[in-house]
mmCIF file of C-alpha atoms and ligand atoms in Angstrom:
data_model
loop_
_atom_site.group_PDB
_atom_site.id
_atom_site.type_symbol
_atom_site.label_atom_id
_atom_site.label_comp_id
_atom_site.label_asym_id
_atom_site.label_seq_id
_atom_site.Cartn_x
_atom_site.Cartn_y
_atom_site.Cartn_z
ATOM 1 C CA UNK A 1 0.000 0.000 0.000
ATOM 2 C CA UNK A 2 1.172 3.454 -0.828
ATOM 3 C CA UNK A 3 1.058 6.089 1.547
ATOM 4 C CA UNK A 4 0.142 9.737 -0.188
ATOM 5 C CA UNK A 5 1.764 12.962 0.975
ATOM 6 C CA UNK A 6 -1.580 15.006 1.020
ATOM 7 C CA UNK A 7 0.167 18.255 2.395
ATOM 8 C CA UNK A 8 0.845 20.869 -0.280
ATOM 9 C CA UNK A 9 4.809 20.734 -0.139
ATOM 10 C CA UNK A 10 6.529 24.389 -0.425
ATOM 11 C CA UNK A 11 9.937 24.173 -1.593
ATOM 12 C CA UNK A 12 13.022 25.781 0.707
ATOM 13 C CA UNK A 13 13.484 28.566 -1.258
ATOM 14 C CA UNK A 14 9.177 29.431 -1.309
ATOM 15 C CA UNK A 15 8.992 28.977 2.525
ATOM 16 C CA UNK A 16 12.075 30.756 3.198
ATOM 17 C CA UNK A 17 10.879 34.120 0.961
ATOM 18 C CA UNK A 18 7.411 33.182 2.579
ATOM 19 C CA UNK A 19 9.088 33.680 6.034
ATOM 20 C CA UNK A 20 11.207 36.114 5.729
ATOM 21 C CA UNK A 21 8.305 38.369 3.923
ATOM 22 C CA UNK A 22 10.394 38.576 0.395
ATOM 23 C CA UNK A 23 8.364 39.202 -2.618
ATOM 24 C CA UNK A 24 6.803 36.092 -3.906
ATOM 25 C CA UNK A 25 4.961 35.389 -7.424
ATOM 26 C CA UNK A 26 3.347 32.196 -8.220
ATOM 27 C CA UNK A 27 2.593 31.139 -11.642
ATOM 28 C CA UNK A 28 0.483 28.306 -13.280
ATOM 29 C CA UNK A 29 1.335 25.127 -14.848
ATOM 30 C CA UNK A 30 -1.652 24.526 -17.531
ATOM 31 C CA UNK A 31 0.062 27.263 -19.731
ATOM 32 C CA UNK A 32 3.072 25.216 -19.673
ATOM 33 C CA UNK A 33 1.342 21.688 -20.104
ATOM 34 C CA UNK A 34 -2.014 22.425 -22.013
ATOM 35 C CA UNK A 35 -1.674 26.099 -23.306
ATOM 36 C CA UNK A 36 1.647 26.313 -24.758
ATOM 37 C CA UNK A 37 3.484 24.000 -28.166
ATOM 38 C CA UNK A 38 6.366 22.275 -27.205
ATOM 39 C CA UNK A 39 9.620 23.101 -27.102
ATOM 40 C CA UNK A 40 8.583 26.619 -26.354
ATOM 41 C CA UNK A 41 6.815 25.727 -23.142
ATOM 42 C CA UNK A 42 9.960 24.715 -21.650
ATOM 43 C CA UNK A 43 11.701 27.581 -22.714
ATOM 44 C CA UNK A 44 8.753 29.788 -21.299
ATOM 45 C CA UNK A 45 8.469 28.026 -18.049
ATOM 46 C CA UNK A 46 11.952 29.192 -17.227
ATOM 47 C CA UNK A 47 12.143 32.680 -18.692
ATOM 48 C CA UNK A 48 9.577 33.042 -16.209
ATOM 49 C CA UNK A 49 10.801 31.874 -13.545
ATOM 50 C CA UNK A 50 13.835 34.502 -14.352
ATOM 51 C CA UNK A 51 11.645 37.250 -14.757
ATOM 52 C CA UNK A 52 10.478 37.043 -11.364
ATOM 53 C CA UNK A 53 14.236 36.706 -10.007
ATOM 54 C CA UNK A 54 15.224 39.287 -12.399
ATOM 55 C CA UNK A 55 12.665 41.784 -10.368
ATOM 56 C CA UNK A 56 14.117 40.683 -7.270
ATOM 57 C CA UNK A 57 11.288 38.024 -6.279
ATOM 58 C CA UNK A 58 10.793 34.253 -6.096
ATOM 59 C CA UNK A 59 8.999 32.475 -8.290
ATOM 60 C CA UNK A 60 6.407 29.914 -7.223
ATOM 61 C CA UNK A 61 5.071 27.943 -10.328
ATOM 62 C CA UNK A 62 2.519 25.396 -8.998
ATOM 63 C CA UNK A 63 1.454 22.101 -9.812
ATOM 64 C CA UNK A 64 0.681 18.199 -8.673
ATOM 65 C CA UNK A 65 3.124 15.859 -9.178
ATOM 66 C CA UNK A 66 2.773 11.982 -8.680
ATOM 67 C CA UNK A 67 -0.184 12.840 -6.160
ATOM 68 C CA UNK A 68 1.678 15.799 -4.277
ATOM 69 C CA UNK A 69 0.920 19.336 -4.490
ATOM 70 C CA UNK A 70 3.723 21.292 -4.922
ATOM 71 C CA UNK A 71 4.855 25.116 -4.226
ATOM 72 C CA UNK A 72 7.876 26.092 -6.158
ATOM 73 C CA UNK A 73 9.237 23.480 -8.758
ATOM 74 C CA UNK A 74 12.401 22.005 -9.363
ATOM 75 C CA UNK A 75 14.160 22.443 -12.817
ATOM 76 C CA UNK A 76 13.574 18.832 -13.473
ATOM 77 C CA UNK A 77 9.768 18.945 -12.358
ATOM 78 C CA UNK A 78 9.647 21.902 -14.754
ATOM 79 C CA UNK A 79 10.617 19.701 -17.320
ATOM 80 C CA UNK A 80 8.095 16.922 -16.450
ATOM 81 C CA UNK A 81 5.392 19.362 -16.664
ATOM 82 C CA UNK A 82 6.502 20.370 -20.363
ATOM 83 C CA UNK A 83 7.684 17.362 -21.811
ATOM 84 C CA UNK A 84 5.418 14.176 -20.045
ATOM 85 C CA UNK A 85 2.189 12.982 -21.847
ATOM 86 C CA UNK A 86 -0.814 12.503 -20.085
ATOM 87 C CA UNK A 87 -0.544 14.844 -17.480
ATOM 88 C CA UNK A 88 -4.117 16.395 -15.883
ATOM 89 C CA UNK A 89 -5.679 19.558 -16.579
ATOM 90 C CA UNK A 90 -6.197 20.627 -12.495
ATOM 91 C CA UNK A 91 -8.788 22.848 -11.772
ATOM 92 C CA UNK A 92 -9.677 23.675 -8.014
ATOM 93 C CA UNK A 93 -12.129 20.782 -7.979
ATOM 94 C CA UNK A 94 -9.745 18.296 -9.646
ATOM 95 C CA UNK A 95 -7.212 18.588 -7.052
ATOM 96 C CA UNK A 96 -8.531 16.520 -4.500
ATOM 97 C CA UNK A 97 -8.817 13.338 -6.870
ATOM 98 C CA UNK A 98 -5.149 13.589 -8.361
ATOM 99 C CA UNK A 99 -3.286 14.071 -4.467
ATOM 100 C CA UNK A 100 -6.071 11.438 -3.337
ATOM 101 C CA UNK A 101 -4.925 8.712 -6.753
ATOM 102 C CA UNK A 102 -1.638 9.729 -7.069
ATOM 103 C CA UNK A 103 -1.731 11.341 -9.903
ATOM 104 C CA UNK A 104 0.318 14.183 -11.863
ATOM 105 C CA UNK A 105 -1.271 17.208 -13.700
ATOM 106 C CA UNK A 106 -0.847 21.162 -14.401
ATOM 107 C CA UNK A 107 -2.982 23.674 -12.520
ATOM 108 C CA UNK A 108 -5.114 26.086 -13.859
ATOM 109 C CA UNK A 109 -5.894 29.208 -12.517
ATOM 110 C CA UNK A 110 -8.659 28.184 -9.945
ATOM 111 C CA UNK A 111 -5.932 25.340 -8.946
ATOM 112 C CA UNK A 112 -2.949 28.009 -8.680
ATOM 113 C CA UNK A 113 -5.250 30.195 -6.778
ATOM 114 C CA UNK A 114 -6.553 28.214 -4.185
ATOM 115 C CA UNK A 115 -3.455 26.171 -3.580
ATOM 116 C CA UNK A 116 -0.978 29.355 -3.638
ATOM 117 C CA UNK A 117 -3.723 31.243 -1.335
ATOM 118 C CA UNK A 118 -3.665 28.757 1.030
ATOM 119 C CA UNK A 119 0.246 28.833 1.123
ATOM 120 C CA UNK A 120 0.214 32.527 2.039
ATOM 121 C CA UNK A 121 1.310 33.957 -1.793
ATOM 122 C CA UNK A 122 -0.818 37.156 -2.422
ATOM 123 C CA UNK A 123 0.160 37.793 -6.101
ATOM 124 C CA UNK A 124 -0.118 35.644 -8.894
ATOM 125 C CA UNK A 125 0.424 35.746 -12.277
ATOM 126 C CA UNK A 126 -0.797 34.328 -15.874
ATOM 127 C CA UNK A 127 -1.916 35.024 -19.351
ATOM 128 C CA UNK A 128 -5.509 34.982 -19.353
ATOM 129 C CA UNK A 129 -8.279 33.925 -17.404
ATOM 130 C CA UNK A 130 -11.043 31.293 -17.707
ATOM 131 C CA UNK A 131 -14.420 32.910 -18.062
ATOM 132 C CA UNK A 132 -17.950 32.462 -19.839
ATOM 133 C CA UNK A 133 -17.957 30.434 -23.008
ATOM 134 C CA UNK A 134 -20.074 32.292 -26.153
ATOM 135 C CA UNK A 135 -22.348 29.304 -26.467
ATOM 136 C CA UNK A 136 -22.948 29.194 -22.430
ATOM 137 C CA UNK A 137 -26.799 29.236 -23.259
ATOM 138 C CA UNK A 138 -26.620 25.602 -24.391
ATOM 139 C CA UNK A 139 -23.426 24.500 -22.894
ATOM 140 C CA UNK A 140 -23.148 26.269 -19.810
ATOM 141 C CA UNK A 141 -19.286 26.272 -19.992
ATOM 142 C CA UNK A 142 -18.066 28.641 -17.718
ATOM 143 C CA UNK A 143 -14.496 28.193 -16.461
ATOM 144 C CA UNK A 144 -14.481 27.379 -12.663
ATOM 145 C CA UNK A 145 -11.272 30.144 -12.349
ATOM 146 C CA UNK A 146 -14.512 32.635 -11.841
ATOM 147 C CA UNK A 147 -16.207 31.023 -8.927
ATOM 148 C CA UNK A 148 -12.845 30.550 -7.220
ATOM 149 C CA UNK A 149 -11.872 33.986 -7.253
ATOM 150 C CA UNK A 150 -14.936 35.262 -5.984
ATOM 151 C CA UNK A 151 -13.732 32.988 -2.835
ATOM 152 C CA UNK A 152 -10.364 33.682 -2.602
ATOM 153 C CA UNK A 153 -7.839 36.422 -1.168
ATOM 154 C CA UNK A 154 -5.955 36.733 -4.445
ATOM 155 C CA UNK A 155 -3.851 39.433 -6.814
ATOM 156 C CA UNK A 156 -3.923 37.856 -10.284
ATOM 157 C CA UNK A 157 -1.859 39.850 -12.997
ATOM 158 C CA UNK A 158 -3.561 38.701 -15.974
ATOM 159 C CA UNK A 159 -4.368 40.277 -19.968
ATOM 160 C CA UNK A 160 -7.809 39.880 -19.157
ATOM 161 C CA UNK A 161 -9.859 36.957 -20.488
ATOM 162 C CA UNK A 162 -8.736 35.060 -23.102
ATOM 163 C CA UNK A 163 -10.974 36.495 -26.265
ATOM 164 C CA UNK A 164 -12.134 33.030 -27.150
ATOM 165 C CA UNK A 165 -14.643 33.516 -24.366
ATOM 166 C CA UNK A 166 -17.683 35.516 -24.126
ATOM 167 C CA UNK A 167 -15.804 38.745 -23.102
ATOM 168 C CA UNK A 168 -18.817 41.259 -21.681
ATOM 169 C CA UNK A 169 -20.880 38.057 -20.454
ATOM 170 C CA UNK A 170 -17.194 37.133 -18.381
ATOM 171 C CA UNK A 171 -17.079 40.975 -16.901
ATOM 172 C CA UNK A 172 -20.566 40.366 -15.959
ATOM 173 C CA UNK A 173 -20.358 37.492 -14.079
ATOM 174 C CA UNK A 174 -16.968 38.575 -12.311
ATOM 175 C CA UNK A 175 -19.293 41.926 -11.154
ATOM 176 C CA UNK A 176 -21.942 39.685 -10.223
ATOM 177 C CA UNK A 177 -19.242 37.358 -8.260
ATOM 178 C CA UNK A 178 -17.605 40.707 -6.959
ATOM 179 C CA UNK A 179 -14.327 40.128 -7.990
ATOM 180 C CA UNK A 180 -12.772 42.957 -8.223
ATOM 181 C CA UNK A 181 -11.365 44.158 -11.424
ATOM 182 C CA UNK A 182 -8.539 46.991 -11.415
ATOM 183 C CA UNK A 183 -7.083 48.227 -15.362
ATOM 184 C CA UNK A 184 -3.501 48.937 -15.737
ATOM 185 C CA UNK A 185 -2.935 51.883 -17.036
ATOM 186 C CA UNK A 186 -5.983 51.105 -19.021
ATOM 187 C CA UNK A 187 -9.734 52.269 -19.006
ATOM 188 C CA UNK A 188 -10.537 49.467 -21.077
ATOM 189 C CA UNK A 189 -10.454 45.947 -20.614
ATOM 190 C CA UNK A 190 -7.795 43.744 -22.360
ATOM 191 C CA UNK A 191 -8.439 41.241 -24.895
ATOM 192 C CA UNK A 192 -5.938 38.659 -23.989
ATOM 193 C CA UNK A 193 -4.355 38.846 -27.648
ATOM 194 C CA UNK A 194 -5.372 42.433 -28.329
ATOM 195 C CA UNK A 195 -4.751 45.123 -25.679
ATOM 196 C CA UNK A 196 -8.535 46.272 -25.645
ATOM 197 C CA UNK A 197 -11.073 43.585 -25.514
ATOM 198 C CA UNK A 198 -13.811 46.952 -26.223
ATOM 199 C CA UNK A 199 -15.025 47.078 -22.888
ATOM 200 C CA UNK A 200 -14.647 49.383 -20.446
ATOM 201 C CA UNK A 201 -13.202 48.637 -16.727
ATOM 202 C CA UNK A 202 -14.499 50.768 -13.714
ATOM 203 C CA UNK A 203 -11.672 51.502 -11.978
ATOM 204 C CA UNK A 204 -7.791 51.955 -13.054
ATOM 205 C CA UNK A 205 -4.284 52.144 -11.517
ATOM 206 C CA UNK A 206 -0.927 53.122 -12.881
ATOM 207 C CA UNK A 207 1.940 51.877 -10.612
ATOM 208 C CA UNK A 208 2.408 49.390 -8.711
ATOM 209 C CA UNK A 209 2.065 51.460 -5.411
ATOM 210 C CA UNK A 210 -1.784 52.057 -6.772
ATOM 211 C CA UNK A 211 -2.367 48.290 -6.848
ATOM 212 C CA UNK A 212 -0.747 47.690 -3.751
ATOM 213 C CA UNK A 213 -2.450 50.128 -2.307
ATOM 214 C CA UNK A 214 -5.883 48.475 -3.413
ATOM 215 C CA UNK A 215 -4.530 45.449 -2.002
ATOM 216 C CA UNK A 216 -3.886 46.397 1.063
ATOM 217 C CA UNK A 217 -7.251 48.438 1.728
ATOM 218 C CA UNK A 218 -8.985 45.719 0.592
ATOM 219 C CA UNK A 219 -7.734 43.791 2.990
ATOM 220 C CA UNK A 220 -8.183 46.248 6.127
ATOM 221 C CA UNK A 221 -11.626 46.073 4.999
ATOM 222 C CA UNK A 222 -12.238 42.220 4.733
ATOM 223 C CA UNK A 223 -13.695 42.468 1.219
ATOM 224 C CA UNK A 224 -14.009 39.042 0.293
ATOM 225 C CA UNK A 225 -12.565 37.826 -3.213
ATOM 226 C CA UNK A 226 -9.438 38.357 -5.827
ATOM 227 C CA UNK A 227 -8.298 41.227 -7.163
ATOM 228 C CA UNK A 228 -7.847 41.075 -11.079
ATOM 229 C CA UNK A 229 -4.783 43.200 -12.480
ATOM 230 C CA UNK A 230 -5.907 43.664 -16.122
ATOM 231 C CA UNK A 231 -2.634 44.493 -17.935
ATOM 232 C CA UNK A 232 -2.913 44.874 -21.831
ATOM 233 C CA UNK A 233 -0.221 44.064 -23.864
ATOM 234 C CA UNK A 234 2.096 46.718 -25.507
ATOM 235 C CA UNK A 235 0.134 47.988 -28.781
ATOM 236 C CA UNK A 236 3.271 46.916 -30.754
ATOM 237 C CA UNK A 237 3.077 43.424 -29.641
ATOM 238 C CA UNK A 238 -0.976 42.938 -30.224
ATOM 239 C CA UNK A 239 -2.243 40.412 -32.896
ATOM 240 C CA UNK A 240 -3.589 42.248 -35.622
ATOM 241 C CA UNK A 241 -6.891 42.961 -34.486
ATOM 242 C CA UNK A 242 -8.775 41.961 -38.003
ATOM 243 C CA UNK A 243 -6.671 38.761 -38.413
ATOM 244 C CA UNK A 244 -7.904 37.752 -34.598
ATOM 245 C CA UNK A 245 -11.470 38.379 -35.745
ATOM 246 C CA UNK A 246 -11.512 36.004 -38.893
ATOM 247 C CA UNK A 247 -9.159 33.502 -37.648
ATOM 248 C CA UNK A 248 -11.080 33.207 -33.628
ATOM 249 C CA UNK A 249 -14.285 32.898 -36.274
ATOM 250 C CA UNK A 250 -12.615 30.067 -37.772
ATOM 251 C CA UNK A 251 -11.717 28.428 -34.419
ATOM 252 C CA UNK A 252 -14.480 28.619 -33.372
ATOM 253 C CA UNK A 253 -16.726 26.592 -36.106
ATOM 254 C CA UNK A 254 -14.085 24.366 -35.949
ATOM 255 C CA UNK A 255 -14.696 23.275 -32.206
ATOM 256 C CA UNK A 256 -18.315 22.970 -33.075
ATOM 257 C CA UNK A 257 -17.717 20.619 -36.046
ATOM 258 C CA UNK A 258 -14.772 18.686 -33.842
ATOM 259 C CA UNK A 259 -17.635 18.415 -31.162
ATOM 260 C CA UNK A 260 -14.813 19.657 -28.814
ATOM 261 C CA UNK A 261 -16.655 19.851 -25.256
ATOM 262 C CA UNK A 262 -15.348 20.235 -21.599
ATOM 263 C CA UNK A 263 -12.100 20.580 -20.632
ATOM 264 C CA UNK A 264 -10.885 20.085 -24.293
ATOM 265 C CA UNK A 265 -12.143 23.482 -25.546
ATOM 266 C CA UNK A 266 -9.718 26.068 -24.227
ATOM 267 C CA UNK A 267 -6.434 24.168 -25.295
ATOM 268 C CA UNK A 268 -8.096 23.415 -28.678
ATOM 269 C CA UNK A 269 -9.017 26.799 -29.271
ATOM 270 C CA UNK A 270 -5.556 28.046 -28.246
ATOM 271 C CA UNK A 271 -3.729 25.589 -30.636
ATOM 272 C CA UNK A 272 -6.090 26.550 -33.526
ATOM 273 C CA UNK A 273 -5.347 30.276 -33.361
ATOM 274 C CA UNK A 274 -1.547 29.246 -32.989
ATOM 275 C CA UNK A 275 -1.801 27.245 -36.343
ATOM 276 C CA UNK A 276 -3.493 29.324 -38.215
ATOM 277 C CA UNK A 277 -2.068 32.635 -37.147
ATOM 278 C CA UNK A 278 1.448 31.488 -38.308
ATOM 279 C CA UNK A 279 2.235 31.306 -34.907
ATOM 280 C CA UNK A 280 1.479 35.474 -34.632
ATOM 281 C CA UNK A 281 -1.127 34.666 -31.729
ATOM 282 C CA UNK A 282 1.654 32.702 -29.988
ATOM 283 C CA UNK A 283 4.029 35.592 -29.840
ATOM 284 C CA UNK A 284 1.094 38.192 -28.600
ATOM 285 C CA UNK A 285 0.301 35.303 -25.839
ATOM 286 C CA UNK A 286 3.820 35.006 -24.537
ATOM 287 C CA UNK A 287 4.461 38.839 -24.595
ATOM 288 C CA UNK A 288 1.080 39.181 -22.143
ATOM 289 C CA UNK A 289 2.843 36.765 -20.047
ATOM 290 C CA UNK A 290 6.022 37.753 -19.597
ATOM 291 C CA UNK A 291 4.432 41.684 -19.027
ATOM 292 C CA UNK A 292 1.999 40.204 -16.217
ATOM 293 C CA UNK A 293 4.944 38.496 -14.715
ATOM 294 C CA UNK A 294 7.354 41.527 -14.861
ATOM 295 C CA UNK A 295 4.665 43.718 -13.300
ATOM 296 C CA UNK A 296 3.106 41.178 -10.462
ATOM 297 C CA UNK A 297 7.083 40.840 -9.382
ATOM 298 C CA UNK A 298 6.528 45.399 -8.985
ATOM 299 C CA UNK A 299 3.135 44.928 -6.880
ATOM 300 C CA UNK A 300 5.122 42.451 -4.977
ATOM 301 C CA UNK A 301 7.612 44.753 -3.976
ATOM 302 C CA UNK A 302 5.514 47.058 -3.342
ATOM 303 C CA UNK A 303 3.403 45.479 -1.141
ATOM 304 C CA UNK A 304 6.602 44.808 1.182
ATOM 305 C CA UNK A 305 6.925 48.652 1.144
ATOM 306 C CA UNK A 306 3.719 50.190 3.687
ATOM 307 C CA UNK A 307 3.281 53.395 1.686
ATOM 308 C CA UNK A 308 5.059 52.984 -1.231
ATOM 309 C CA UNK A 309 8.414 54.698 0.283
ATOM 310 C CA UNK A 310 11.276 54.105 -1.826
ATOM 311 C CA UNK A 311 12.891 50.824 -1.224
ATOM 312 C CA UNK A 312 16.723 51.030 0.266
ATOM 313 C CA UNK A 313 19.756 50.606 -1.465
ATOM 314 C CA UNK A 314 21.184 46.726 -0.711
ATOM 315 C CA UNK A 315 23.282 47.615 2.448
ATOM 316 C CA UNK A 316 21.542 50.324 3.685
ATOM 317 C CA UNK A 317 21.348 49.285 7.083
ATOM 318 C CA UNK A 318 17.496 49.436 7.163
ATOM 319 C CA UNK A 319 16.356 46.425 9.504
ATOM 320 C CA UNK A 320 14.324 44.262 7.235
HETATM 321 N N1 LIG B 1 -4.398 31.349 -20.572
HETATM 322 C C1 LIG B 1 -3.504 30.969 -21.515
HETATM 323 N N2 LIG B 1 -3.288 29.655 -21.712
HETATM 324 C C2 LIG B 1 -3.921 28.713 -20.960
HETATM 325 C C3 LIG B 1 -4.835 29.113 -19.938
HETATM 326 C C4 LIG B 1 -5.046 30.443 -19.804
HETATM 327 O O1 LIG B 1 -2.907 31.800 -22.184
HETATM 328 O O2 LIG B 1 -3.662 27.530 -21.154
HETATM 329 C C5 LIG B 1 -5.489 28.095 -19.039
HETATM 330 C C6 LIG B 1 -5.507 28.656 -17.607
HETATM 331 O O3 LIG B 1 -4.879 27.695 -16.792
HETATM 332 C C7 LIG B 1 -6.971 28.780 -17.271
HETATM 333 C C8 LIG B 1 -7.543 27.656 -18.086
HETATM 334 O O4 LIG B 1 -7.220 28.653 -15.900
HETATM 335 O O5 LIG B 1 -6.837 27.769 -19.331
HETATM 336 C C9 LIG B 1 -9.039 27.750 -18.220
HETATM 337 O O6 LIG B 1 -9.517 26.531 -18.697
HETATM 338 P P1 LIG B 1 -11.095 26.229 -18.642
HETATM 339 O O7 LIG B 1 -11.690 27.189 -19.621
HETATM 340 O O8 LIG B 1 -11.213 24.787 -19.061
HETATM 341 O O9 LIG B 1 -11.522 26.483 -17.227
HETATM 342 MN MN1 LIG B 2 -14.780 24.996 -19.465
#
C-alpha cells in the first residue's frame, strides 16, 4: 500500500521568501502543459521563472506531481510538466482526486489560486483567465477560475480573459461574483491577444504602489474575493486585431464541427489560433505573459513597502 503525501509541499526557497516576507509570485502550470506548443513551453516556463528573479522576487510555479501538491518546482519537475504525456488539466475541484490517486497534472488558474492562497502567496500571475464560453446558453461552460476567485484572497496579474470567451458576459459574471477588477494603465479591458477587448473597466491604476495600495485596503476592509490586475499588452506586440477576428471565427466553427466539449475546448481553441495565425497569436500570448509576470514581481515589492516609500539601497542598514 502506498502512503500519499496530502500536504501541499513548499519548496526551501518558497517557505524561506514566505518567512522572511520577500516578494513572492506564483505562476500556473496549464500554460506550460495544455496552453503552450512544445519546445517553447519549456523555454517559457523558465524565462519566467527569471523574470520574477530578475525583479528581485521568487517564483512559485505550482502544480501536482505523482499525487503531491507542490509550491515552487524544481528544474527537473519543470521539465516533467513540459515534456510528459498525459498529465491532468487541475482545476480547483480536480485537485482533490489527483493528491487522493496519485496522480500528476498542471494547474489552472482556480488550482494556482486556491493552492498558492492557502500557502500565504498574495500575487499571482498568468496570461488569461477562464471565463464564460459564447455558447454558455446551451453548454453552460463557464471556467471554474470565476467562482474561485470570488472565494479567494488573491492578486492575479492577468491580460484579461482570453478572447475566445464571451468577453462582456465574463465581466458580468466577475461583477456579479464581486471580484474585483482593477485596469492597468488602461480604461478598457484587455483582450488577452489584443490590448482592448472593447469594454470598459471601472476603476484603473498606474503603478504598482496604486495596486498595492488596493490590495492592502482591501484587505483592512475584509472584502471578500481576488483582485484582477488587467494588464494589456504593448500595442506593438498585439495580434492584428482583423486577423484575430476572422481567424477566432474560424476556431471557433471548428470546435463545433470537432464536437470539442469540456475541458478540451480552451487548449483546442488556443492551438487553432496558434496554427493558423502562423504562430502570430503565440508571440502576442507570450508577450502578455512575460508583461503580467514583470509587473506582479513590482506589486510584490511594493506590497513589502507600507506606503510605497522608496525601497533602500542593498546595504543600507534598514532592519528588514
Ligand atoms: N491562458 C492561456 N493559456 C492557458 C490558460 C489560460 O494563455 O492555457 C489556461 C488557464 O490555466 C486557465 C484555463 O485557468 O486555461 C481555463 O480553462 P477552462 O476554460 O477549461 O476552465
Ligand atoms: Mn470549461
Amino acid at each position: 500500500m502506498v502512503t500519499l503525501d496530502q500536504e501541499p509541499r513548499l519548496s526551501d526557497e518558497v517557505r524561506d521568501a514566505l518567512h522572511d516576507g520577500a516578494p513572492v509570485v506564483a505562476l500556473e502550470s496549464t500554460i506550460i502543459s495544455h496552453g503552450l506548443p512544445r519546445p517553447l513551453n519549456l523555454a517559457l516556463a523558465h524565462e519566467l521563472e527569471s523574470l520574477v528573479r530578475a525583479g528581485g522576487g521568487v517564483p512559485a510555479t505550482i502544480a501536482v506531481l505523482d499525487g503531491v501538491a507542490r509550491i515552487g518546482l524544481g528544474k527537473g519537475e519543470l521539465e516533467r510538466l513540459a515534456e510528459e504525456d498525459g498529465l491532468r488539466k487541475l482545476g480547483v475541484r480536480d485537485l482533490g482526486p489527483a493528491v487522493g490517486l496519485g496522480v500528476s497534472g498542471a494547474t489552472t488558474v482556480s488550482g494556482t489560486a486556491f493552492l498558492a492562497a492557502a500557502a500565504g502567496i498574495g500575487v499571482f500571475a498568468t496570461g488569461g483567465l477562464g471565463g464564460v464560453h459564447r455558447d454558455w446558453v446551451t453548454t453552460q461552460d463557464e471556467s471554474a477560475d470565476l467562482g474561485l476567485l470570488a472565494r479567494t484572497r488573491i492578486a492575479v496579474v492577468c491580460a484579461g480573459v482570453k478572447s475566445i470567451l464571451d468577453v462582456p458576459a465574463t465581466l458580468q459574471r466577475l461583477e456579479t461574483l464581486s471580484v474585483g477588477v482593477l485596469g492597468y494603465r488602461t480604461d478598457e479591458f484587455p483582450g488577452f491577444y489584443l490590448r482592448s477587448s472593447g469594454q470598459p473597466v471601472d476603476w484603473r491604476a498606474d503603478s504598482p504602489e496604486q495596486v498595492a495600495a488596493v490590495i492592502r485596503a482591501r484587505e483592512a476592509l475584509g472584502t471578500p474575493g481576488a483582485l484582477i490586475v488587467a494588464n494589456p499588452v504593448a500595442e506593438s506586440e498585439q495580434l492584428d486585431p482583423a486577423r484575430h477576428g476572422q481567424v477566432l471565427a474560424d476556431a471557433l466553427a471548428a470546435a463545433d464541427q470537432a464536437g470539442v466539449t469540456g475541458q478540451a475546448v480552451t487548449p483546442f481553441l488556443l492551438a487553432y489560433l496558434v496554427e493558423h495565425t502562423g504562430g502570430a497569436s503565440l508571440e502576442a500570448n507570450l508577450a502578455a505573459v512575460r508583461g503580467n509576470v514583470r509587473l506582479a514581481v513590482e506589486i510584490a515589492q511594493a506590497l513589502r513597502d507600507p506606503g510605497g516609500a522608496p525601497r533602500p539601497e542593498a546595504g543600507s542598514g534598514r532592519p528588514a
